[in-house]
PDB file of C-alpha atoms and ligand atoms in Angstrom:
ATOM      1  CA  MET A   1     143.716 127.075  22.570  1.00  0.00           C
ATOM      2  CA  GLY A   2     145.628 130.315  23.056  1.00  0.00           C
ATOM      3  CA  GLU A   3     146.225 132.990  25.325  1.00  0.00           C
ATOM      4  CA  GLY A   4     143.049 134.263  26.858  1.00  0.00           C
ATOM      5  CA  SER A   5     141.156 132.328  24.385  1.00  0.00           C
ATOM      6  CA  GLY A   6     137.453 133.319  23.668  1.00  0.00           C
ATOM      7  CA  PRO A   7     135.477 136.388  24.782  1.00  0.00           C
ATOM      8  CA  GLY A   8     135.584 136.177  28.185  1.00  0.00           C
ATOM      9  CA  CYS A   9     138.038 136.873  31.154  1.00  0.00           C
ATOM     10  CA  PHE A  10     140.088 134.702  32.975  1.00  0.00           C
ATOM     11  CA  LEU A  11     141.459 136.277  36.334  1.00  0.00           C
ATOM     12  CA  VAL A  12     143.514 134.610  38.916  1.00  0.00           C
ATOM     13  CA  LEU A  13     144.007 134.651  42.404  1.00  0.00           C
ATOM     14  CA  GLU A  14     147.491 133.638  43.812  1.00  0.00           C
ATOM     15  CA  GLY A  15     149.242 133.862  46.796  1.00  0.00           C
ATOM     16  CA  VAL A  16     150.906 131.679  50.032  1.00  0.00           C
ATOM     17  CA  GLU A  17     148.982 130.098  52.396  1.00  0.00           C
ATOM     18  CA  GLY A  18     146.538 131.612  54.288  1.00  0.00           C
ATOM     19  CA  ALA A  19     146.604 135.042  51.823  1.00  0.00           C
ATOM     20  CA  GLY A  20     142.889 135.104  51.738  1.00  0.00           C
ATOM     21  CA  LYS A  21     142.034 133.763  48.100  1.00  0.00           C
ATOM     22  CA  SER A  22     139.370 131.883  49.496  1.00  0.00           C
ATOM     23  CA  THR A  23     137.793 134.655  51.035  1.00  0.00           C
ATOM     24  CA  GLN A  24     138.198 137.133  48.066  1.00  0.00           C
ATOM     25  CA  LEU A  25     137.013 134.604  45.647  1.00  0.00           C
ATOM     26  CA  PRO A  26     133.390 134.791  46.388  1.00  0.00           C
ATOM     27  CA  ALA A  27     133.347 138.592  47.111  1.00  0.00           C
ATOM     28  CA  LEU A  28     134.760 139.375  43.530  1.00  0.00           C
ATOM     29  CA  ALA A  29     132.493 136.553  42.044  1.00  0.00           C
ATOM     30  CA  ALA A  30     129.349 138.600  43.671  1.00  0.00           C
ATOM     31  CA  TRP A  31     130.691 142.008  42.854  1.00  0.00           C
ATOM     32  CA  LEU A  32     131.142 141.234  38.961  1.00  0.00           C
ATOM     33  CA  GLU A  33     127.998 139.255  38.702  1.00  0.00           C
ATOM     34  CA  GLU A  34     126.005 142.471  40.578  1.00  0.00           C
ATOM     35  CA  ARG A  35     127.864 144.196  37.256  1.00  0.00           C
ATOM     36  CA  GLY A  36     125.900 141.641  34.729  1.00  0.00           C
ATOM     37  CA  HIS A  37     128.724 139.224  34.151  1.00  0.00           C
ATOM     38  CA  VAL A  38     128.044 135.848  34.150  1.00  0.00           C
ATOM     39  CA  VAL A  39     130.901 134.116  36.377  1.00  0.00           C
ATOM     40  CA  VAL A  40     132.441 130.960  36.641  1.00  0.00           C
ATOM     41  CA  THR A  41     134.396 129.929  39.452  1.00  0.00           C
ATOM     42  CA  GLY A  42     136.941 127.312  40.130  1.00  0.00           C
ATOM     43  CA  ARG A  43     139.836 126.071  42.672  1.00  0.00           C
ATOM     44  CA  GLU A  44     142.749 124.230  41.435  1.00  0.00           C
ATOM     45  CA  PRO A  45     143.956 121.705  42.299  1.00  0.00           C
ATOM     46  CA  GLY A  46     140.146 120.618  41.391  1.00  0.00           C
ATOM     47  CA  GLY A  47     137.160 122.390  39.844  1.00  0.00           C
ATOM     48  CA  THR A  48     136.682 119.076  38.290  1.00  0.00           C
ATOM     49  CA  ARG A  49     135.898 115.373  38.890  1.00  0.00           C
ATOM     50  CA  LEU A  50     139.529 114.808  37.847  1.00  0.00           C
ATOM     51  CA  GLY A  51     141.071 117.659  39.429  1.00  0.00           C
ATOM     52  CA  GLU A  52     138.982 117.026  43.027  1.00  0.00           C
ATOM     53  CA  SER A  53     140.565 113.314  42.980  1.00  0.00           C
ATOM     54  CA  VAL A  54     143.733 114.533  42.408  1.00  0.00           C
ATOM     55  CA  ARG A  55     143.512 117.456  45.444  1.00  0.00           C
ATOM     56  CA  SER A  56     142.594 114.344  47.748  1.00  0.00           C
ATOM     57  CA  LEU A  57     145.243 112.330  46.656  1.00  0.00           C
ATOM     58  CA  LEU A  58     148.037 115.278  46.891  1.00  0.00           C
ATOM     59  CA  LEU A  59     147.097 117.271  49.743  1.00  0.00           C
ATOM     60  CA  ASP A  60     145.494 114.472  52.290  1.00  0.00           C
ATOM     61  CA  GLN A  61     148.226 113.786  55.195  1.00  0.00           C
ATOM     62  CA  GLU A  62     146.884 110.117  54.717  1.00  0.00           C
ATOM     63  CA  GLY A  63     147.462 109.956  51.116  1.00  0.00           C
ATOM     64  CA  PRO A  64     150.462 108.066  49.520  1.00  0.00           C
ATOM     65  CA  PRO A  65     153.745 109.323  49.295  1.00  0.00           C
ATOM     66  CA  VAL A  66     154.486 111.701  46.474  1.00  0.00           C
ATOM     67  CA  CYS A  67     157.651 112.662  44.988  1.00  0.00           C
ATOM     68  CA  ASP A  68     158.508 115.961  43.684  1.00  0.00           C
ATOM     69  CA  GLU A  69     157.887 114.947  39.706  1.00  0.00           C
ATOM     70  CA  SER A  70     155.068 113.129  40.735  1.00  0.00           C
ATOM     71  CA  GLU A  71     153.186 115.923  42.096  1.00  0.00           C
ATOM     72  CA  LEU A  72     154.120 118.250  39.632  1.00  0.00           C
ATOM     73  CA  LEU A  73     152.635 115.744  36.984  1.00  0.00           C
ATOM     74  CA  LEU A  74     149.800 115.396  39.035  1.00  0.00           C
ATOM     75  CA  MET A  75     148.924 119.220  39.406  1.00  0.00           C
ATOM     76  CA  LEU A  76     149.335 119.607  35.527  1.00  0.00           C
ATOM     77  CA  ALA A  77     146.892 116.868  35.002  1.00  0.00           C
ATOM     78  CA  ALA A  78     144.299 118.413  37.194  1.00  0.00           C
ATOM     79  CA  ARG A  79     144.927 121.489  35.359  1.00  0.00           C
ATOM     80  CA  ALA A  80     144.772 120.149  31.839  1.00  0.00           C
ATOM     81  CA  ALA A  81     141.240 119.255  32.879  1.00  0.00           C
ATOM     82  CA  PHE A  82     140.156 122.251  34.327  1.00  0.00           C
ATOM     83  CA  VAL A  83     141.191 124.163  30.937  1.00  0.00           C
ATOM     84  CA  ARG A  84     139.575 121.871  28.727  1.00  0.00           C
ATOM     85  CA  GLU A  85     136.074 121.345  30.971  1.00  0.00           C
ATOM     86  CA  VAL A  86     135.893 124.512  33.023  1.00  0.00           C
ATOM     87  CA  VAL A  87     138.042 127.408  31.529  1.00  0.00           C
ATOM     88  CA  GLY A  88     138.105 127.538  27.826  1.00  0.00           C
ATOM     89  CA  PRO A  89     134.291 126.757  27.478  1.00  0.00           C
ATOM     90  CA  ALA A  90     133.373 129.477  29.875  1.00  0.00           C
ATOM     91  CA  LEU A  91     135.721 132.090  28.140  1.00  0.00           C
ATOM     92  CA  ALA A  92     134.285 130.979  24.811  1.00  0.00           C
ATOM     93  CA  ARG A  93     130.563 131.904  25.999  1.00  0.00           C
ATOM     94  CA  GLY A  94     131.672 135.459  27.347  1.00  0.00           C
ATOM     95  CA  ALA A  95     131.898 134.657  31.157  1.00  0.00           C
ATOM     96  CA  VAL A  96     134.256 135.851  33.403  1.00  0.00           C
ATOM     97  CA  VAL A  97     136.201 132.874  35.129  1.00  0.00           C
ATOM     98  CA  VAL A  98     137.918 133.413  38.419  1.00  0.00           C
ATOM     99  CA  ALA A  99     140.146 130.737  39.713  1.00  0.00           C
ATOM    100  CA  ASP A 100     141.924 130.476  43.027  1.00  0.00           C
ATOM    101  CA  ARG A 101     145.255 129.266  41.700  1.00  0.00           C
ATOM    102  CA  PHE A 102     146.631 128.379  38.584  1.00  0.00           C
ATOM    103  CA  ASP A 103     149.885 128.549  36.539  1.00  0.00           C
ATOM    104  CA  LEU A 104     151.969 130.707  38.849  1.00  0.00           C
ATOM    105  CA  SER A 105     151.087 128.241  41.730  1.00  0.00           C
ATOM    106  CA  THR A 106     153.120 125.741  40.085  1.00  0.00           C
ATOM    107  CA  LEU A 107     156.090 128.005  39.102  1.00  0.00           C
ATOM    108  CA  ALA A 108     155.982 129.418  42.849  1.00  0.00           C
ATOM    109  CA  TYR A 109     155.461 125.538  44.784  1.00  0.00           C
ATOM    110  CA  GLN A 110     157.386 123.413  41.995  1.00  0.00           C
ATOM    111  CA  GLY A 111     159.668 125.242  40.660  1.00  0.00           C
ATOM    112  CA  PHE A 112     160.622 127.720  43.600  1.00  0.00           C
ATOM    113  CA  GLY A 113     159.438 125.809  46.205  1.00  0.00           C
ATOM    114  CA  ARG A 114     160.543 121.771  45.468  1.00  0.00           C
ATOM    115  CA  GLY A 115     163.187 123.510  43.417  1.00  0.00           C
ATOM    116  CA  LEU A 116     162.421 121.777  40.152  1.00  0.00           C
ATOM    117  CA  GLY A 117     162.917 124.963  38.158  1.00  0.00           C
ATOM    118  CA  ALA A 118     160.789 127.539  36.998  1.00  0.00           C
ATOM    119  CA  GLU A 119     162.485 127.475  33.474  1.00  0.00           C
ATOM    120  CA  ARG A 120     162.138 123.949  33.275  1.00  0.00           C
ATOM    121  CA  ILE A 121     158.415 123.345  34.275  1.00  0.00           C
ATOM    122  CA  SER A 122     157.321 126.546  32.028  1.00  0.00           C
ATOM    123  CA  PRO A 123     157.162 124.381  28.559  1.00  0.00           C
ATOM    124  CA  MET A 124     155.108 121.337  30.821  1.00  0.00           C
ATOM    125  CA  ILE A 125     152.665 124.035  32.096  1.00  0.00           C
ATOM    126  CA  GLU A 126     152.287 125.453  28.528  1.00  0.00           C
ATOM    127  CA  PHE A 127     151.525 121.896  27.116  1.00  0.00           C
ATOM    128  CA  ALA A 128     148.651 121.022  30.033  1.00  0.00           C
ATOM    129  CA  THR A 129     147.290 124.593  29.187  1.00  0.00           C
ATOM    130  CA  GLY A 130     147.621 124.433  25.706  1.00  0.00           C
ATOM    131  CA  GLY A 131     148.913 127.933  26.049  1.00  0.00           C
ATOM    132  CA  LEU A 132     145.559 129.465  27.801  1.00  0.00           C
ATOM    133  CA  ARG A 133     146.938 132.260  29.987  1.00  0.00           C
ATOM    134  CA  PRO A 134     145.120 134.397  32.315  1.00  0.00           C
ATOM    135  CA  HIS A 135     144.238 137.994  31.790  1.00  0.00           C
ATOM    136  CA  ARG A 136     145.240 139.069  34.817  1.00  0.00           C
ATOM    137  CA  THR A 137     146.734 137.238  38.272  1.00  0.00           C
ATOM    138  CA  LEU A 138     146.226 139.122  41.407  1.00  0.00           C
ATOM    139  CA  VAL A 139     148.932 138.023  43.496  1.00  0.00           C
ATOM    140  CA  LEU A 140     148.014 138.112  47.505  1.00  0.00           C
ATOM    141  CA  ASP A 141     151.088 139.305  48.952  1.00  0.00           C
ATOM    142  CA  LEU A 142     151.416 138.655  52.675  1.00  0.00           C
ATOM    143  CA  PRO A 143     154.398 137.424  54.807  1.00  0.00           C
ATOM    144  CA  VAL A 144     154.565 134.061  55.083  1.00  0.00           C
ATOM    145  CA  GLU A 145     154.572 134.226  58.925  1.00  0.00           C
ATOM    146  CA  GLU A 146     150.708 136.487  58.782  1.00  0.00           C
ATOM    147  CA  GLY A 147     149.213 133.454  56.573  1.00  0.00           C
ATOM    148  CA  LEU A 148     150.092 130.958  58.825  1.00  0.00           C
ATOM    149  CA  ALA A 149     148.715 132.867  61.596  1.00  0.00           C
ATOM    150  CA  ARG A 150     145.934 133.671  59.568  1.00  0.00           C
ATOM    151  CA  GLN A 151     145.705 129.851  59.174  1.00  0.00           C
ATOM    152  CA  GLY A 152     145.892 129.072  62.250  1.00  0.00           C
ATOM    153  CA  LEU A 153     143.338 131.073  63.681  1.00  0.00           C
ATOM    154  CA  SER A 154     140.895 129.111  61.082  1.00  0.00           C
ATOM    155  CA  GLY A 155     141.258 126.175  63.115  1.00  0.00           C
ATOM    156  CA  ARG A 156     142.202 123.932  59.896  1.00  0.00           C
ATOM    157  CA  GLY A 157     145.039 122.006  60.329  1.00  0.00           C
ATOM    158  CA  PRO A 158     147.971 121.899  57.429  1.00  0.00           C
ATOM    159  CA  ASP A 159     147.483 120.075  54.433  1.00  0.00           C
ATOM    160  CA  ARG A 160     150.464 117.782  53.066  1.00  0.00           C
ATOM    161  CA  ILE A 161     152.111 120.965  51.151  1.00  0.00           C
ATOM    162  CA  GLU A 162     151.429 123.297  53.710  1.00  0.00           C
ATOM    163  CA  ALA A 163     153.047 121.100  56.308  1.00  0.00           C
ATOM    164  CA  GLU A 164     156.231 121.418  54.462  1.00  0.00           C
ATOM    165  CA  GLY A 165     157.461 123.944  56.831  1.00  0.00           C
ATOM    166  CA  ARG A 166     158.458 127.860  56.913  1.00  0.00           C
ATOM    167  CA  ALA A 167     161.736 127.455  54.661  1.00  0.00           C
ATOM    168  CA  PHE A 168     159.711 125.650  51.849  1.00  0.00           C
ATOM    169  CA  LEU A 169     156.820 128.386  52.005  1.00  0.00           C
ATOM    170  CA  GLU A 170     159.617 131.311  52.123  1.00  0.00           C
ATOM    171  CA  ARG A 171     160.897 130.003  48.796  1.00  0.00           C
ATOM    172  CA  VAL A 172     157.187 129.966  47.587  1.00  0.00           C
ATOM    173  CA  ALA A 173     156.861 133.562  48.650  1.00  0.00           C
ATOM    174  CA  GLU A 174     160.019 134.891  47.058  1.00  0.00           C
ATOM    175  CA  GLY A 175     159.157 132.853  43.714  1.00  0.00           C
ATOM    176  CA  TYR A 176     156.162 134.731  43.514  1.00  0.00           C
ATOM    177  CA  ARG A 177     157.807 137.783  43.929  1.00  0.00           C
ATOM    178  CA  SER A 178     160.059 136.965  41.421  1.00  0.00           C
ATOM    179  CA  LEU A 179     157.392 135.673  38.897  1.00  0.00           C
ATOM    180  CA  VAL A 180     155.417 138.973  39.442  1.00  0.00           C
ATOM    181  CA  ARG A 181     158.475 140.929  38.342  1.00  0.00           C
ATOM    182  CA  GLN A 182     158.654 139.376  35.208  1.00  0.00           C
ATOM    183  CA  ASP A 183     154.787 138.589  34.218  1.00  0.00           C
ATOM    184  CA  PRO A 184     153.350 141.506  32.967  1.00  0.00           C
ATOM    185  CA  ARG A 185     149.868 140.343  33.484  1.00  0.00           C
ATOM    186  CA  ALA A 186     150.709 139.779  37.130  1.00  0.00           C
ATOM    187  CA  VAL A 187     149.908 142.358  39.692  1.00  0.00           C
ATOM    188  CA  SER A 188     150.953 142.015  43.333  1.00  0.00           C
ATOM    189  CA  ILE A 189     147.981 143.004  45.815  1.00  0.00           C
ATOM    190  CA  ASP A 190     148.883 143.990  49.600  1.00  0.00           C
ATOM    191  CA  ALA A 191     146.868 141.468  51.548  1.00  0.00           C
ATOM    192  CA  ARG A 192     147.165 142.882  54.689  1.00  0.00           C
ATOM    193  CA  GLY A 193     144.334 144.781  55.946  1.00  0.00           C
ATOM    194  CA  THR A 194     140.557 144.125  56.188  1.00  0.00           C
ATOM    195  CA  VAL A 195     139.015 141.773  53.907  1.00  0.00           C
ATOM    196  CA  SER A 196     136.944 144.898  52.233  1.00  0.00           C
ATOM    197  CA  GLN A 197     140.318 146.760  52.082  1.00  0.00           C
ATOM    198  CA  VAL A 198     141.882 143.847  50.352  1.00  0.00           C
ATOM    199  CA  GLN A 199     138.613 143.647  48.168  1.00  0.00           C
ATOM    200  CA  GLU A 200     139.077 147.000  46.956  1.00  0.00           C
ATOM    201  CA  ARG A 201     142.466 146.618  45.705  1.00  0.00           C
ATOM    202  CA  ILE A 202     141.743 143.897  43.815  1.00  0.00           C
ATOM    203  CA  ARG A 203     138.850 145.417  42.193  1.00  0.00           C
ATOM    204  CA  ALA A 204     140.860 148.552  41.427  1.00  0.00           C
ATOM    205  CA  ALA A 205     143.469 146.014  39.871  1.00  0.00           C
ATOM    206  CA  ILE A 206     141.277 144.728  37.540  1.00  0.00           C
ATOM    207  CA  GLN A 207     139.523 147.968  36.160  1.00  0.00           C
ATOM    208  CA  GLY A 208     139.608 148.273  32.496  1.00  0.00           C
ATOM    209  CA  LEU A 209     139.951 144.524  31.740  1.00  0.00           C
ATOM    210  CA  LEU A 210     136.176 143.487  32.077  1.00  0.00           C
ATOM    211  CA  PRO A 211     134.446 142.571  28.583  1.00  0.00           C
ATOM    212  CA  GLU A 212     130.784 144.040  28.587  1.00  0.00           C
ATOM    213  CA  PRO A 213     128.029 142.526  30.334  1.00  0.00           C
ATOM    214  CA  PRO A 214     126.045 140.184  28.365  1.00  0.00           C
ATOM    215  CA  GLY A 215     122.550 142.261  27.972  1.00  0.00           C
ATOM    216  CA  SER A 216     121.360 144.072  31.144  1.00  0.00           C
ATOM    217  CA  GLY A 217     119.558 141.059  32.799  1.00  0.00           C
ATOM    218  CA  GLY A 218     123.040 140.545  35.188  1.00  0.00           C
ATOM    219  CA  GLY A 219     124.478 137.232  35.219  1.00  0.00           C
ATOM    220  CA  SER A 220     122.169 135.011  33.326  1.00  0.00           C
ATOM    221  CA  THR A 221     123.917 131.693  31.910  1.00  0.00           C
ATOM    222  CA  PRO A 222     123.516 131.721  27.950  1.00  0.00           C
ATOM    223  CA  ALA A 223     120.732 129.887  26.564  1.00  0.00           C
ATOM    224  CA  GLY A 224     122.072 126.322  25.563  1.00  0.00           C
ATOM    225  CA  ASP A 225     124.097 126.003  29.010  1.00  0.00           C
ATOM    226  CA  SER A 226     122.894 124.130  31.741  1.00  0.00           C
ATOM    227  CA  SER A 227     124.944 124.837  34.437  1.00  0.00           C
ATOM    228  CA  GLY A 228     122.512 126.814  36.467  1.00  0.00           C
ATOM    229  CA  SER A 229     123.819 129.417  39.272  1.00  0.00           C
ATOM    230  CA  THR A 230     126.587 131.659  37.906  1.00  0.00           C
ATOM    231  CA  VAL A 231     128.806 131.104  41.083  1.00  0.00           C
ATOM    232  CA  PRO A 232     128.518 127.260  41.845  1.00  0.00           C
ATOM    233  CA  PRO A 233     130.698 125.253  44.042  1.00  0.00           C
ATOM    234  CA  PRO A 234     134.051 124.689  41.861  1.00  0.00           C
ATOM    235  CA  ALA A 235     132.958 121.260  40.859  1.00  0.00           C
ATOM    236  CA  SER A 236     129.466 122.075  39.153  1.00  0.00           C
ATOM    237  CA  ASN A 237     130.833 124.193  36.328  1.00  0.00           C
ATOM    238  CA  VAL A 238     131.989 120.990  34.241  1.00  0.00           C
TER     239      VAL A 238
HETATM  240  N1  LIG B   1     149.612 123.847  44.934  1.00  0.00           N
HETATM  241  C1  LIG B   1     148.524 123.760  44.032  1.00  0.00           C
HETATM  242  C2  LIG B   1     150.970 123.630  44.164  1.00  0.00           C
HETATM  243  O1  LIG B   1     151.716 123.228  45.023  1.00  0.00           O
HETATM  244  N2  LIG B   1     151.018 123.707  42.975  1.00  0.00           N
HETATM  245  C3  LIG B   1     150.108 123.782  42.058  1.00  0.00           C
HETATM  246  O2  LIG B   1     150.096 124.268  40.552  1.00  0.00           O
HETATM  247  C4  LIG B   1     148.490 124.030  42.736  1.00  0.00           C
HETATM  248  C5  LIG B   1     147.532 124.753  41.952  1.00  0.00           C
HETATM  249  C6  LIG B   1     146.130 124.110  47.477  1.00  0.00           C
HETATM  250  C7  LIG B   1     147.663 123.684  47.784  1.00  0.00           C
HETATM  251  O3  LIG B   1     148.306 123.207  46.413  1.00  0.00           O
HETATM  252  C8  LIG B   1     149.374 123.824  46.253  1.00  0.00           C
HETATM  253  C9  LIG B   1     149.487 124.976  46.780  1.00  0.00           C
HETATM  254  C10 LIG B   1     148.821 124.851  48.231  1.00  0.00           C
HETATM  255  O4  LIG B   1     149.580 124.533  49.279  1.00  0.00           O
HETATM  256  P1  LIG B   1     144.615 125.466  48.629  1.00  0.00           P
HETATM  257  O5  LIG B   1     143.907 124.745  49.822  1.00  0.00           O
HETATM  258  O6  LIG B   1     143.760 125.488  47.660  1.00  0.00           O
HETATM  259  O7  LIG B   1     145.663 124.606  48.762  1.00  0.00           O
HETATM  260  O8  LIG B   1     145.195 126.783  48.945  1.00  0.00           O
HETATM  261  P2  LIG B   1     145.924 127.532  50.244  1.00  0.00           P
HETATM  262  O9  LIG B   1     146.548 128.386  50.144  1.00  0.00           O
HETATM  263  O10 LIG B   1     146.145 126.374  51.266  1.00  0.00           O
HETATM  264  O11 LIG B   1     144.562 127.822  51.007  1.00  0.00           O
HETATM  265  P3  LIG B   1     144.059 128.547  52.162  1.00  0.00           P
HETATM  266  O12 LIG B   1     142.552 128.357  52.387  1.00  0.00           O
HETATM  267  O13 LIG B   1     145.040 128.207  53.253  1.00  0.00           O
HETATM  268  O14 LIG B   1     144.446 130.276  51.873  1.00  0.00           O
HETATM  269  P4  LIG B   1     143.759 131.085  51.545  1.00  0.00           P
HETATM  270  O15 LIG B   1     142.488 130.366  50.523  1.00  0.00           O
HETATM  271  O16 LIG B   1     144.482 132.007  50.770  1.00  0.00           O
HETATM  272  O17 LIG B   1     143.303 132.060  52.727  1.00  0.00           O
HETATM  273  P5  LIG B   1     141.714 132.282  53.192  1.00  0.00           P
HETATM  274  O18 LIG B   1     140.691 132.765  52.389  1.00  0.00           O
HETATM  275  O19 LIG B   1     141.205 130.237  53.341  1.00  0.00           O
HETATM  276  O20 LIG B   1     141.852 132.608  54.350  1.00  0.00           O
HETATM  277  C11 LIG B   1     142.643 131.941  55.733  1.00  0.00           C
HETATM  278  C12 LIG B   1     142.240 132.396  56.847  1.00  0.00           C
HETATM  279  O21 LIG B   1     142.195 133.849  56.932  1.00  0.00           O
HETATM  280  C13 LIG B   1     141.233 134.557  57.157  1.00  0.00           C
HETATM  281  C14 LIG B   1     140.225 133.679  56.861  1.00  0.00           C
HETATM  282  O22 LIG B   1     138.899 133.816  57.494  1.00  0.00           O
HETATM  283  C15 LIG B   1     140.308 132.190  57.265  1.00  0.00           C
HETATM  284  O23 LIG B   1     140.177 132.231  58.442  1.00  0.00           O
HETATM  285  N3  LIG B   1     141.170 136.013  56.606  1.00  0.00           N
HETATM  286  C16 LIG B   1     141.727 137.070  56.853  1.00  0.00           C
HETATM  287  N4  LIG B   1     142.010 137.854  58.440  1.00  0.00           N
HETATM  288  C17 LIG B   1     142.207 138.684  58.431  1.00  0.00           C
HETATM  289  N5  LIG B   1     142.105 139.637  57.487  1.00  0.00           N
HETATM  290  C18 LIG B   1     142.152 139.366  56.272  1.00  0.00           C
HETATM  291  N6  LIG B   1     141.800 140.319  55.367  1.00  0.00           N
HETATM  292  C19 LIG B   1     141.573 137.921  55.932  1.00  0.00           C
HETATM  293  N7  LIG B   1     141.355 137.611  54.654  1.00  0.00           N
HETATM  294  C20 LIG B   1     141.196 136.095  54.940  1.00  0.00           C
END
């Protein structure tokens, strides 16, 4: 497994809480499908049975106490499964994979937010991913305050990590800004404005990256694959 391995294309949406990743992902996937691409989606932590179990363990407010080091290792355990069960096989089939969070989340949240150090944990991330990196990471940039306000309006209560508070989330946001400066595959997307304005910016940022869609049938899954719909809920791609 190497950088962006396989003939497909690996896109990742990143950003602070409430930046709009989960809103933008299905719209992007539908747009790609309309253009004839086979699209596979997933979220992190999650996207596999193991990943979804890790997600509950880490994000439920009622879950067990988790120290920062355990949190990092559990995020990476989920990622190792996601790469091997979902992303790698999909890229090998020529699909466009769109993930809600990936490696930059770990660097921003555990590296900067928890203070474990991005340089220190980078080799661990590489071990978990087998060196697989997105072709493009789209970091939705929104002031922390605005993201929290959007979340508040959504009526969803904070998960365990979100509940860390404002100072933690500001460190995460600053981490993202620093990571975008260093990573040539990452681009910052202004996440202010309407949902469709942000979607337009995302589409513009992936121009020229996408492979030729397979045939002209549009979104069909290659023979031998029984996963059905090309934009299924996260865990059903496995
Ligand atoms: N994590 C994850 C780590 O610490 N390390 C890691 O390695 C990984 C992979 C995951 C948590 O785990 C942490 C990070 C997170 O704390 P999550 O639920 O997947 O949790 O991620 P969240 O960021 O918490 O998801 P959110 O749902 O809060 O944020 P989104 O997806 O960015 O925002 P979204 O799309 O749900 O939008 C939030 C609200 O805003 C509205 C939406 O309708 C929704 O109500 N909205 C807009 N309103 C106005 N204008 C727009 N343009 C809008 N776009 C969306």
